[in-house]
Short mmCIF file of C-alpha atoms and ligand atoms in Angstrom, two decimals:
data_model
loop_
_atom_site.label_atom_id
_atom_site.label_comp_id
_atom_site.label_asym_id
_atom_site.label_seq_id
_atom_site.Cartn_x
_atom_site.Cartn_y
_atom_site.Cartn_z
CA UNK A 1 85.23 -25.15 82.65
CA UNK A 2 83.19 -26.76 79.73
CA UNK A 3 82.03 -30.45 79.92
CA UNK A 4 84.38 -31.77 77.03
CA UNK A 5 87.55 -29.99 78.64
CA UNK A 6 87.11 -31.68 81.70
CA UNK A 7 86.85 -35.06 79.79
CA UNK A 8 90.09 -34.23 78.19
CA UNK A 9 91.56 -33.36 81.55
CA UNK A 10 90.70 -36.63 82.52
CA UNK A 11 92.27 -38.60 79.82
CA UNK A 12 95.47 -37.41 81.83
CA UNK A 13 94.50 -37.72 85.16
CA UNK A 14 95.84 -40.22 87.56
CA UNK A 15 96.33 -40.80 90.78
CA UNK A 16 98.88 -42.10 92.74
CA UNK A 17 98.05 -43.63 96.39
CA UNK A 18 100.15 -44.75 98.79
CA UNK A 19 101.15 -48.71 100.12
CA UNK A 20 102.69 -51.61 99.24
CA UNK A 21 102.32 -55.57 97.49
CA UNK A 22 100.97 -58.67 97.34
CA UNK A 23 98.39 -60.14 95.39
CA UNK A 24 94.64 -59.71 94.21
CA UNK A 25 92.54 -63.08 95.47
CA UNK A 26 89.05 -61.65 94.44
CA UNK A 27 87.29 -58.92 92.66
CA UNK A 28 83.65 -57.86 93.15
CA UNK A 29 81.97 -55.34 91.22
CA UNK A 30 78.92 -53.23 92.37
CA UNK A 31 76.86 -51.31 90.09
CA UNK A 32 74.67 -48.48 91.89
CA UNK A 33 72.75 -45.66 89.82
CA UNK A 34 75.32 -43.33 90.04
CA UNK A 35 78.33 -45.03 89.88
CA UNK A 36 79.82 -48.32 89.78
CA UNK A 37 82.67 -49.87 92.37
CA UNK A 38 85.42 -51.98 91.72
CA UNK A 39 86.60 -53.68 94.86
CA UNK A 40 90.30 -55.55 94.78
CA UNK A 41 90.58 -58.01 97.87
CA UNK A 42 94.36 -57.38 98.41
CA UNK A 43 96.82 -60.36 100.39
CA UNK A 44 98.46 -56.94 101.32
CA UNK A 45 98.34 -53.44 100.59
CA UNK A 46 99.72 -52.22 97.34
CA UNK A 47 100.39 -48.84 95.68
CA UNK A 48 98.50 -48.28 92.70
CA UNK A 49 97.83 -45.61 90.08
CA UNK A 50 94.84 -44.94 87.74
CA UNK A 51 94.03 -43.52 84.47
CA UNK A 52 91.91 -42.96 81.80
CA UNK A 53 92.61 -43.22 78.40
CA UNK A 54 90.57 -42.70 75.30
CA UNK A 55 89.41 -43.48 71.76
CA UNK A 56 88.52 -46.24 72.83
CA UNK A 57 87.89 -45.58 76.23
CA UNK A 58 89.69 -47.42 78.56
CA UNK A 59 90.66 -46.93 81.85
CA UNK A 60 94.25 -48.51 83.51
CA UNK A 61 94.83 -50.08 87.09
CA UNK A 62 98.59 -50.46 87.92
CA UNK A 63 99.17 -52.45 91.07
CA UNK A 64 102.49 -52.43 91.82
CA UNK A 65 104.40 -55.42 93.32
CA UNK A 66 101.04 -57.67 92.86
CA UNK A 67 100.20 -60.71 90.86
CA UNK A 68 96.61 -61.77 90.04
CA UNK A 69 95.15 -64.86 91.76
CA UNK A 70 91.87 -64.89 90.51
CA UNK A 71 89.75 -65.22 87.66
CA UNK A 72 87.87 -61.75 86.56
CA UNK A 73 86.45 -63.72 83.39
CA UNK A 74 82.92 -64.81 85.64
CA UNK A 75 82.28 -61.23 86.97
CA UNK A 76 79.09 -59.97 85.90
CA UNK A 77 79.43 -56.34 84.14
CA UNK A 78 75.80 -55.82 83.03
CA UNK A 79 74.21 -52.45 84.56
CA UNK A 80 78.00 -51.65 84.38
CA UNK A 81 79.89 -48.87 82.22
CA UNK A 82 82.51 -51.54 81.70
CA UNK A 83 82.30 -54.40 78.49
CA UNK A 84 85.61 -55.88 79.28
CA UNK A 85 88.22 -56.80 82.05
CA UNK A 86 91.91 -57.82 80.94
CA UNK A 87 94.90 -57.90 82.89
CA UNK A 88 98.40 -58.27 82.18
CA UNK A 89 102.15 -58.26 84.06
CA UNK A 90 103.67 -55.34 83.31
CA UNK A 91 106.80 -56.94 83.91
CA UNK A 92 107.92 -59.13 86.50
CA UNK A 93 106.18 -57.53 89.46
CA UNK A 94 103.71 -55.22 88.43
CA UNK A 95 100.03 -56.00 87.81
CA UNK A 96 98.35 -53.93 84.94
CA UNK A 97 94.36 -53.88 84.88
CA UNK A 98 92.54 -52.88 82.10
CA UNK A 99 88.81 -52.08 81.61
CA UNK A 100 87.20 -52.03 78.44
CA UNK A 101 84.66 -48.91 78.44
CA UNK A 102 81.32 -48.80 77.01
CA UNK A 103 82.15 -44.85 77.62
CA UNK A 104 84.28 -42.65 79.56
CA UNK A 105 83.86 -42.69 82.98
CA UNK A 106 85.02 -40.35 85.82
CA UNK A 107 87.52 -42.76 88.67
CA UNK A 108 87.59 -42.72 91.66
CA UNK A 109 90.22 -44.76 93.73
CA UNK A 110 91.07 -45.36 97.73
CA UNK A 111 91.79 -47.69 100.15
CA UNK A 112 90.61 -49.53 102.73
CA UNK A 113 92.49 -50.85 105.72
CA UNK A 114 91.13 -54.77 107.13
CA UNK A 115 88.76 -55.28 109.33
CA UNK A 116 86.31 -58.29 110.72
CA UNK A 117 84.85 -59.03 107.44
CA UNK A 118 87.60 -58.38 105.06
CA UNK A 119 91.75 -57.92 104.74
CA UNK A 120 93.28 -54.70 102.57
CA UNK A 121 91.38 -53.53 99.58
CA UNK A 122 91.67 -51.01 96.57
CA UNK A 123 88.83 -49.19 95.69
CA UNK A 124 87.65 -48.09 92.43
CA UNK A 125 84.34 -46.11 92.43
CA UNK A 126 83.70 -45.41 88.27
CA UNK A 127 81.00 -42.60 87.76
CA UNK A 128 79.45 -40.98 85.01
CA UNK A 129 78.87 -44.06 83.19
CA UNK A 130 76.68 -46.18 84.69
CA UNK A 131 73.74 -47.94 82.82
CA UNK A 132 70.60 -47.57 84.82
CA UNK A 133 67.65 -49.93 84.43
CA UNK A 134 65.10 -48.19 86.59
CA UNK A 135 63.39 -45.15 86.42
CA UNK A 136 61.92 -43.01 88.88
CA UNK A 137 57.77 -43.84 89.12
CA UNK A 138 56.75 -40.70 90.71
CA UNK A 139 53.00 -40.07 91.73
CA UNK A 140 51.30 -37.15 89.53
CA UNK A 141 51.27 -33.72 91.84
CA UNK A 142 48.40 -31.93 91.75
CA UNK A 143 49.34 -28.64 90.47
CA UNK A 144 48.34 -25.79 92.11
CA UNK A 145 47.07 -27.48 94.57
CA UNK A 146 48.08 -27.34 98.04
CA UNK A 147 47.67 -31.02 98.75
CA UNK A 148 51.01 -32.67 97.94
CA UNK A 149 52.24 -36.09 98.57
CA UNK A 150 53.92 -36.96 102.50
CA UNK A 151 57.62 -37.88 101.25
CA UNK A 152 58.85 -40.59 103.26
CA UNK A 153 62.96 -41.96 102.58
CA UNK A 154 62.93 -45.28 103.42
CA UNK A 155 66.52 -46.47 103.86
CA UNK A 156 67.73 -50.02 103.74
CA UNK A 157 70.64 -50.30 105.56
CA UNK A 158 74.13 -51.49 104.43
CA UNK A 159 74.39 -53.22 100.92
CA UNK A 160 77.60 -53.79 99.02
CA UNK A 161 80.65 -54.94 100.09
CA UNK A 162 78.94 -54.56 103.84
CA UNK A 163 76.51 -56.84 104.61
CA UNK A 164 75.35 -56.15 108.02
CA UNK A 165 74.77 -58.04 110.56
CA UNK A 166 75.39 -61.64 109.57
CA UNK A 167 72.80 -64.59 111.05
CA UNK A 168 72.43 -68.46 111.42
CA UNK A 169 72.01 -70.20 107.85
CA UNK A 170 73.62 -67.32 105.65
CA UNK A 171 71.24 -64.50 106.42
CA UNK A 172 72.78 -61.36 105.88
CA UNK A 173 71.18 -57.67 107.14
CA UNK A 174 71.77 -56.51 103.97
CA UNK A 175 69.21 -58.44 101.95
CA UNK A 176 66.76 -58.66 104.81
CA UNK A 177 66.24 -54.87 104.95
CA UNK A 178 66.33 -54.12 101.23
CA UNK A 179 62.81 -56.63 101.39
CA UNK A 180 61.54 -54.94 104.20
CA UNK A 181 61.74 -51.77 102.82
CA UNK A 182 60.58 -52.87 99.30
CA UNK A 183 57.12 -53.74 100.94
CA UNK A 184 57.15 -50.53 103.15
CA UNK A 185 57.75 -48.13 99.92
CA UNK A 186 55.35 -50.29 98.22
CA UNK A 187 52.95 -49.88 101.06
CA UNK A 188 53.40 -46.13 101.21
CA UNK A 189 53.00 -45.75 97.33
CA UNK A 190 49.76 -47.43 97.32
CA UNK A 191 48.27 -45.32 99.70
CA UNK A 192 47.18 -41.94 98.91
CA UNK A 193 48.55 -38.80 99.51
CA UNK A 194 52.10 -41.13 100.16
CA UNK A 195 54.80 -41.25 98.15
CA UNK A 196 58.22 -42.84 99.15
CA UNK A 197 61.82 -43.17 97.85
CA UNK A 198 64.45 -45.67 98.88
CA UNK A 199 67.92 -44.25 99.19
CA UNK A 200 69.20 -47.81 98.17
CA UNK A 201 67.65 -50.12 95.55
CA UNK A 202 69.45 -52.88 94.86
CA UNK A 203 72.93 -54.08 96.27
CA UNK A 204 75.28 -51.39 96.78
CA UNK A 205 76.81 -49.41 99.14
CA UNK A 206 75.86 -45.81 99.94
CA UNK A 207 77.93 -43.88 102.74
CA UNK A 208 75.90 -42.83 105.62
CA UNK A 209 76.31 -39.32 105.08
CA UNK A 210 75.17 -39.61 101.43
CA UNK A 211 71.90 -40.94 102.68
CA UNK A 212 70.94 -38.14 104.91
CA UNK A 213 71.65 -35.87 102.07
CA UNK A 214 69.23 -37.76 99.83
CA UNK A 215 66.34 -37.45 101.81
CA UNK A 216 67.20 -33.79 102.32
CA UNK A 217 67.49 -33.52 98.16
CA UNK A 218 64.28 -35.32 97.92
CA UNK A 219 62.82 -33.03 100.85
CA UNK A 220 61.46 -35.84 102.66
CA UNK A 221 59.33 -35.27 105.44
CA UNK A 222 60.53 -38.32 106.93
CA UNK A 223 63.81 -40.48 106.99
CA UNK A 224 63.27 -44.15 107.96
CA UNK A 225 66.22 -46.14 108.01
CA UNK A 226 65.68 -49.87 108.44
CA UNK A 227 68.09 -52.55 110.14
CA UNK A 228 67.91 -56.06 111.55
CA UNK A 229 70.85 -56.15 113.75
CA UNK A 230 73.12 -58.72 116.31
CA UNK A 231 74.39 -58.67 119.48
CA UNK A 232 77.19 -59.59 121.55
CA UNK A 233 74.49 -62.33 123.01
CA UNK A 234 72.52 -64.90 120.42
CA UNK A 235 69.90 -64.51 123.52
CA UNK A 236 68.83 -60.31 122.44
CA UNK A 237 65.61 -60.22 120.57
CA UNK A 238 62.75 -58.04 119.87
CA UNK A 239 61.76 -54.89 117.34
CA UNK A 240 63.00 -51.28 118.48
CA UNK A 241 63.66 -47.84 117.25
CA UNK A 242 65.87 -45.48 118.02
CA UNK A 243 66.16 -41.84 117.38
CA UNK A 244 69.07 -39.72 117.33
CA UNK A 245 70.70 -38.26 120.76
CA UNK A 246 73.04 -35.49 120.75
CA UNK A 247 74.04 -36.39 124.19
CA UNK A 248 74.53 -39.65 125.29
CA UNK A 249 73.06 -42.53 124.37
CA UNK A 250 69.92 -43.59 126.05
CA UNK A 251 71.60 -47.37 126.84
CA UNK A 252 74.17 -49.88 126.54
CA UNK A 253 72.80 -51.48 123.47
CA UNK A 254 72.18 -48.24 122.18
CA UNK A 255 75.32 -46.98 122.23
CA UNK A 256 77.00 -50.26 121.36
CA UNK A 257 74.42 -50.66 117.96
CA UNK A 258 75.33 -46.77 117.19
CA UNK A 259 78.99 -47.61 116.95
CA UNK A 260 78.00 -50.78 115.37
CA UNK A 261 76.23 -48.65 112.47
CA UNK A 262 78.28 -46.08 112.04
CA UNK A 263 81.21 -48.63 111.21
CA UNK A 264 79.11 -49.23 108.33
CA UNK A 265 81.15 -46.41 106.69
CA UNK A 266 84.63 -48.05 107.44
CA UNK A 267 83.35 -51.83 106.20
CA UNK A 268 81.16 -50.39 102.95
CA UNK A 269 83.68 -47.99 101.94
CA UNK A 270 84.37 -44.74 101.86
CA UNK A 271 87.72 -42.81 100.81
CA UNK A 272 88.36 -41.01 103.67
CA UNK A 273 86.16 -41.63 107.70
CA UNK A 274 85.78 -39.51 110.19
CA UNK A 275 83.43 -40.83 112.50
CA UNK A 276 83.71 -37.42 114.66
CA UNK A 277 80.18 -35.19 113.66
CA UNK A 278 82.00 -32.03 111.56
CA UNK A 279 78.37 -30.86 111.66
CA UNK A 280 78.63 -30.58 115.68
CA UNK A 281 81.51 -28.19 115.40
CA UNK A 282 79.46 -25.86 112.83
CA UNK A 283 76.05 -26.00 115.11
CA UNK A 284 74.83 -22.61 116.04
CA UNK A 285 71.69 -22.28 117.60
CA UNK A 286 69.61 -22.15 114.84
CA UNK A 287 70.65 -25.82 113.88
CA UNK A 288 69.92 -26.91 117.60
CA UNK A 289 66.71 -25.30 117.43
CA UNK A 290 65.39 -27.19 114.60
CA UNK A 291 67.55 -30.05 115.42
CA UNK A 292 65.20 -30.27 118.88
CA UNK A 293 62.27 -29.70 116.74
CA UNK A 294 62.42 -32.84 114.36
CA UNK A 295 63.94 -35.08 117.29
CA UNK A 296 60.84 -33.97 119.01
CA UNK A 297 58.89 -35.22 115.43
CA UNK A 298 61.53 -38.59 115.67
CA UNK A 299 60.49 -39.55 119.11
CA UNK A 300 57.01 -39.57 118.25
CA UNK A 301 56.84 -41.16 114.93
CA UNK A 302 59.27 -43.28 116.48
CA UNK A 303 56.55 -44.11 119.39
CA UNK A 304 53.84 -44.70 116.69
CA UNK A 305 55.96 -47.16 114.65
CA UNK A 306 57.30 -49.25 118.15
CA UNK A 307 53.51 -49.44 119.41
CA UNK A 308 52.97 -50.48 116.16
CA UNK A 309 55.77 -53.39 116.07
CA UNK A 310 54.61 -54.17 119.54
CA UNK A 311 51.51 -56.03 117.85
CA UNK A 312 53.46 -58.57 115.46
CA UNK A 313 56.83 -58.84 117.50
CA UNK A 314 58.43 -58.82 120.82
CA UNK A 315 59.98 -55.54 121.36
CA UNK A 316 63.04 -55.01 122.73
CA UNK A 317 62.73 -52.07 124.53
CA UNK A 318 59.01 -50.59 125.50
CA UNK A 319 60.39 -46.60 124.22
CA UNK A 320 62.23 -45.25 121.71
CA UNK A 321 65.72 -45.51 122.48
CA UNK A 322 68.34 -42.78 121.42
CA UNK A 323 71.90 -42.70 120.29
CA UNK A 324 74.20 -40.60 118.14
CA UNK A 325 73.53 -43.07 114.66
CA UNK A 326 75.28 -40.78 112.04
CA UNK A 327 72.33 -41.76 109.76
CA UNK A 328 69.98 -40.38 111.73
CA UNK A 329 71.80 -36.66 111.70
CA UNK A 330 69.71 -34.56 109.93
CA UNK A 331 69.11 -31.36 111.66
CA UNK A 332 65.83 -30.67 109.52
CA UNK A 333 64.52 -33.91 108.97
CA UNK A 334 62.68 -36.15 111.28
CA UNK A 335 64.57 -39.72 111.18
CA UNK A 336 64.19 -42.76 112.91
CA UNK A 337 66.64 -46.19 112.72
CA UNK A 338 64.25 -49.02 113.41
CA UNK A 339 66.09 -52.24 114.53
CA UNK A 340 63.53 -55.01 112.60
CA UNK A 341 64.73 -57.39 115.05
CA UNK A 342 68.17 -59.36 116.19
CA UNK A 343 69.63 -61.38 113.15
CA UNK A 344 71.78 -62.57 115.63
CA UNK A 345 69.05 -64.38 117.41
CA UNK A 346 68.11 -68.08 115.35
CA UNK A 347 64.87 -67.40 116.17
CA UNK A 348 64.20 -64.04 114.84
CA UNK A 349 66.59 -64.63 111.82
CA UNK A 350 64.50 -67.32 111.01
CA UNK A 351 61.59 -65.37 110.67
CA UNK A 352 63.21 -62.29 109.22
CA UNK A 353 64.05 -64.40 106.13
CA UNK A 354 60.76 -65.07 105.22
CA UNK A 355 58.99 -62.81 102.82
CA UNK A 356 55.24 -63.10 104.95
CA UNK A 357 57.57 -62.16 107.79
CA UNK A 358 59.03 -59.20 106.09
CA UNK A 359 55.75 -58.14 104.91
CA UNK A 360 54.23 -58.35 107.81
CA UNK A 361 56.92 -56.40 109.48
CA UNK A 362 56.59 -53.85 106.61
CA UNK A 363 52.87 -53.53 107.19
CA UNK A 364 53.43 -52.92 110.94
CA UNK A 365 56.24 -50.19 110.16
CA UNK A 366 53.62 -48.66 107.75
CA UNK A 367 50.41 -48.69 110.47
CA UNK A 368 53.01 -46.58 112.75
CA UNK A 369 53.71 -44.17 110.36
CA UNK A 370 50.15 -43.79 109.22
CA UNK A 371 49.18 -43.32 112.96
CA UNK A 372 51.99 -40.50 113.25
CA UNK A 373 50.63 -38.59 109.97
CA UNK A 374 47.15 -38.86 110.63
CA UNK A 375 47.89 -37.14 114.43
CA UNK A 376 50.14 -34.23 112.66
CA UNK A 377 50.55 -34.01 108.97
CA UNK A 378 52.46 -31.85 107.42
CA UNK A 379 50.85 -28.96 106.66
CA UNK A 380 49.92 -28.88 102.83
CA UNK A 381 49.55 -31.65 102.50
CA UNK A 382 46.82 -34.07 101.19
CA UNK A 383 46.39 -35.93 104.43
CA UNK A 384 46.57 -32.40 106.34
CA UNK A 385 43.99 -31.42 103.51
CA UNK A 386 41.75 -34.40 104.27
CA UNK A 387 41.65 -34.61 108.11
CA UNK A 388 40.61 -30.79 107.76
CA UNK A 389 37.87 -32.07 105.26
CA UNK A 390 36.83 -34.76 107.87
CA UNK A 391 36.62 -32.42 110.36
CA UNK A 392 34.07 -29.87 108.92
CA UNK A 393 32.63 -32.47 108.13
CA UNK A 394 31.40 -33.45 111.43
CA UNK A 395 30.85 -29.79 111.80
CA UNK A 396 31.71 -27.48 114.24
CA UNK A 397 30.59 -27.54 117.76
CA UNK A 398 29.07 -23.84 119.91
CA UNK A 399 29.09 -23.53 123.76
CA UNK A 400 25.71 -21.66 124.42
CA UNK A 401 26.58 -18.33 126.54
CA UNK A 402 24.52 -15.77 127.94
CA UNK A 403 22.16 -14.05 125.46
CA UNK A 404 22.44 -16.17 122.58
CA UNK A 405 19.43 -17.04 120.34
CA UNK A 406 19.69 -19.74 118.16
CA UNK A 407 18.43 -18.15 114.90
CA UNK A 408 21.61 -15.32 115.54
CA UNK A 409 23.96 -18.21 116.11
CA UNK A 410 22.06 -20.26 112.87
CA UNK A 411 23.38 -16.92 111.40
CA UNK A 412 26.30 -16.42 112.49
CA UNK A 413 27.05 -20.14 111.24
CA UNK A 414 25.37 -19.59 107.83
CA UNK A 415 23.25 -22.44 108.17
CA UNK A 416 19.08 -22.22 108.24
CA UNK A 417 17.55 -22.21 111.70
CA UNK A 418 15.72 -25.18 110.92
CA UNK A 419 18.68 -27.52 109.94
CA UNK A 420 20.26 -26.43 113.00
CA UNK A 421 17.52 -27.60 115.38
CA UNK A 422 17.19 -30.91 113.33
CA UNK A 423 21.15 -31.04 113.59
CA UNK A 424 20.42 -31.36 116.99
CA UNK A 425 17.43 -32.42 117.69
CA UNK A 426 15.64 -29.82 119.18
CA UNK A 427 11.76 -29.12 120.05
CA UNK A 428 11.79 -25.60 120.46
CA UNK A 429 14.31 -23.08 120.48
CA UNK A 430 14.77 -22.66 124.16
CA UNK A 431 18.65 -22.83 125.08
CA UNK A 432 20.45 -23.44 128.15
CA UNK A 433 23.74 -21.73 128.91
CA UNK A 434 26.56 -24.28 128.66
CA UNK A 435 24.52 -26.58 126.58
CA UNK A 436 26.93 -27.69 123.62
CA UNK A 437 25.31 -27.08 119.87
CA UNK A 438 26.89 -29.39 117.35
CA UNK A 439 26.78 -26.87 113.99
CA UNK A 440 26.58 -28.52 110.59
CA UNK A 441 28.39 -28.39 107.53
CA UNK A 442 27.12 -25.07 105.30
ZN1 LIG B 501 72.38 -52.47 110.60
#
């Protein structure tokens, strides 16, 4: 099907979804790169259809049974695809919404049911036409080369319509991690043979699924998803990271932050939530192989990042905890979830507010994943490239064994007989057996 029909198909589409009335008491608007979401606080749920139309392009939000309570003139549309919102009664109890394109878009529309944060709401997720201010600073590759970048996904947790955990003084999870990570891909960039992408860059919402699959798309070598949650207590405090656990989770807080995080889904917004693992049902061996395979990767970059925390923080547990996060399932990709601390805790949230704070957290995140990389890099890569560079540098070392000379080992090595001796420091050329030669770079 070409492009254009599709666009044409659209002008017709709708979509019909089913509840009942009420009316609308607030509308938000989210702008992401890919699409932008319209999100109707509802008094109670109400059936609504929506279509496109063009020349101009417009697209129409019937709410039936619902009356608008709000004013839609102070909502901010820049970085949106829409210029204009108008809205209308379509006779005594329906509710027609209008949006004024800047061009066509492709709608989206669902529902969400209440929950702690908010009552019923329509969703409408507009893609295709979204105005995107950044672009993509990628380091230069070296071509041919086989010294490439480490790809590390850092992933801020939450954003949009969910906040997160919520702390003393108005500090929401949300904003706290989107810093953090800032500094960390900042931190990463800067350094060579780094390079890092956030899955989230400014105030959206991204489904948890969708984030695993961008760090597979941007073949990241690691997934780092950051979070600064509460707890039942205001006493719970301290850094920690957990990996992912097919079986069980490895504690109480664990398994309570796991379904804590993957509620994320149900409060940010997606169509459709099944918190059950589909992937679990389709896992052959293969996946469980390399599923053990990166969690044995998680736990240790996971290790390297909480010894690393340990230094600027209390941490809440001394190991890497692990629990079934759905952010953390990617079968092929190393991932950890590191908890930045308890926003629930006035303390901590006080800190976790300030930017010296978050850097310093950032930095400390950073050190442990620098620590992980430098112990196993991937191979081809520039830090695999360099350690290898480092270590011929120091040159090689020989055990002495029975029968060797040192001019047939200074040949063997390609080096002259005489460097080796001053490479080590020797007289004359008697040897010892067992005595360790140290050979030097060629
Ligand atoms: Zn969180």
């Amino acid at each position: 099907m070409t492009r254009w029909y599709r666009w044409i198909l659209l002008a017709v589409w709708f979509v019909a979804a089913p509840a009942l009335a009420g009316s609308v008491s607030n509308v938000r608007i989210w702008p992401a790169p890919d699409h932008t979401r319209l999100v109707f606080d509802l008094s109670s749920p109400a059936e609504h259809k929506v279509f496109a139309l063009s020349s101009p392009d417009r697209l129409v939000i019937d709410l039936s049974g619902a009356e608008l309570n709000t004013d839609m003139g102070n909502i901010k549309l820049d970085d949106s695809p829409i210029r204009r919102i108008r809205s209308a009664k379509r006779n005594q109890n329906d509710l027609r919404v209008v949006l004024d394109l800047k061009q066509s878009v492709k709608p989206k529309s669902f529902v969400l049911k209440p929950n702690d944060q908010y009552g019923h709401r329509l969703v409408i997720d507009l893609y295709g036409g979204t105005v995107s201010k950044t672009s993509e600073v990628t380091k230069s590759v070296e071509e041919n080369s086989q010294r490439r970048d480490i790809l590390v996904v850092v992933d801020p947790g939450h954003g949009g319509d969910d906040p997160g955990a919520l702390g003393p003084r108005g500090v929401r999870e949300k904003d706290v991690v989107l810093a953090i990570s800032r500094e960390l891909q900042a931190m990463l960039n800067q350094k060579k043979g780094y390079n890092s992408r956030l899955t989230r860059k400014g105030d959206y919402f991204i489904p948890l699924r969708q984030r695993t699959n961008l760090a597979r798309e941007y073949n990241a070598d690691l997934m780092v998803s950051v979070h600064a949650d509460a707890f039942k207590s205001p006493q719970a405090s301290g850094a920690s990271v957990y990996a992912l656990s097919k079986r069980g989770a490895t504690s109480e807080t664990a398994r309570w932050l796991a379904t804590k995080e993957n509620m994320s889904d149900l409060i940010g917004g997606v169509g459709s939530v099944s918190l059950d693992d589909k992937d679990d049902v389709l896992a052959g061996v293969l996946l469980d192989l390399s599923m053990t395979a990166s969690l044995k990767s998680s736990l240790s970059v996971g290790d390297h990042v909480l010894r690393s925390m340990g230094r600027i923080s209390k941490l809440h547990k001394k190991r890497v905890e692990q629990a079934g996060f759905v952010v953390l399932k990617s079968p092929d990709i190393p991932s950890i979830l590191v908890e930045t601390g308890f926003i629930s805790n006035p303390v901590e949230s006080g800190r976790l507010r300030t930017q010296k704070y978050q850097r310093k957290m950032a930095q400390a995140i950073y050190k442990g994943l620098q620590g992980y990389f430098d112990e196993s890099p991937p191979p081809g890569t520039y830090v695999a490239w360099s350690k290898l560079q480092n270590r011929m540098a120091q040159g090689a070392t020989y055990k002495i064994e029975r029968g060797d000379t040192l001019s047939e080992i200074a040949a063997r090595n390609r080096v002259s007989l005489n460097d080796l001796m001053q490479h080590n420091g020797l007289k004359n050329e008697q040897l010892r057996i067992g005595q360790v030669l140290k050979i030097p770079a060629s």
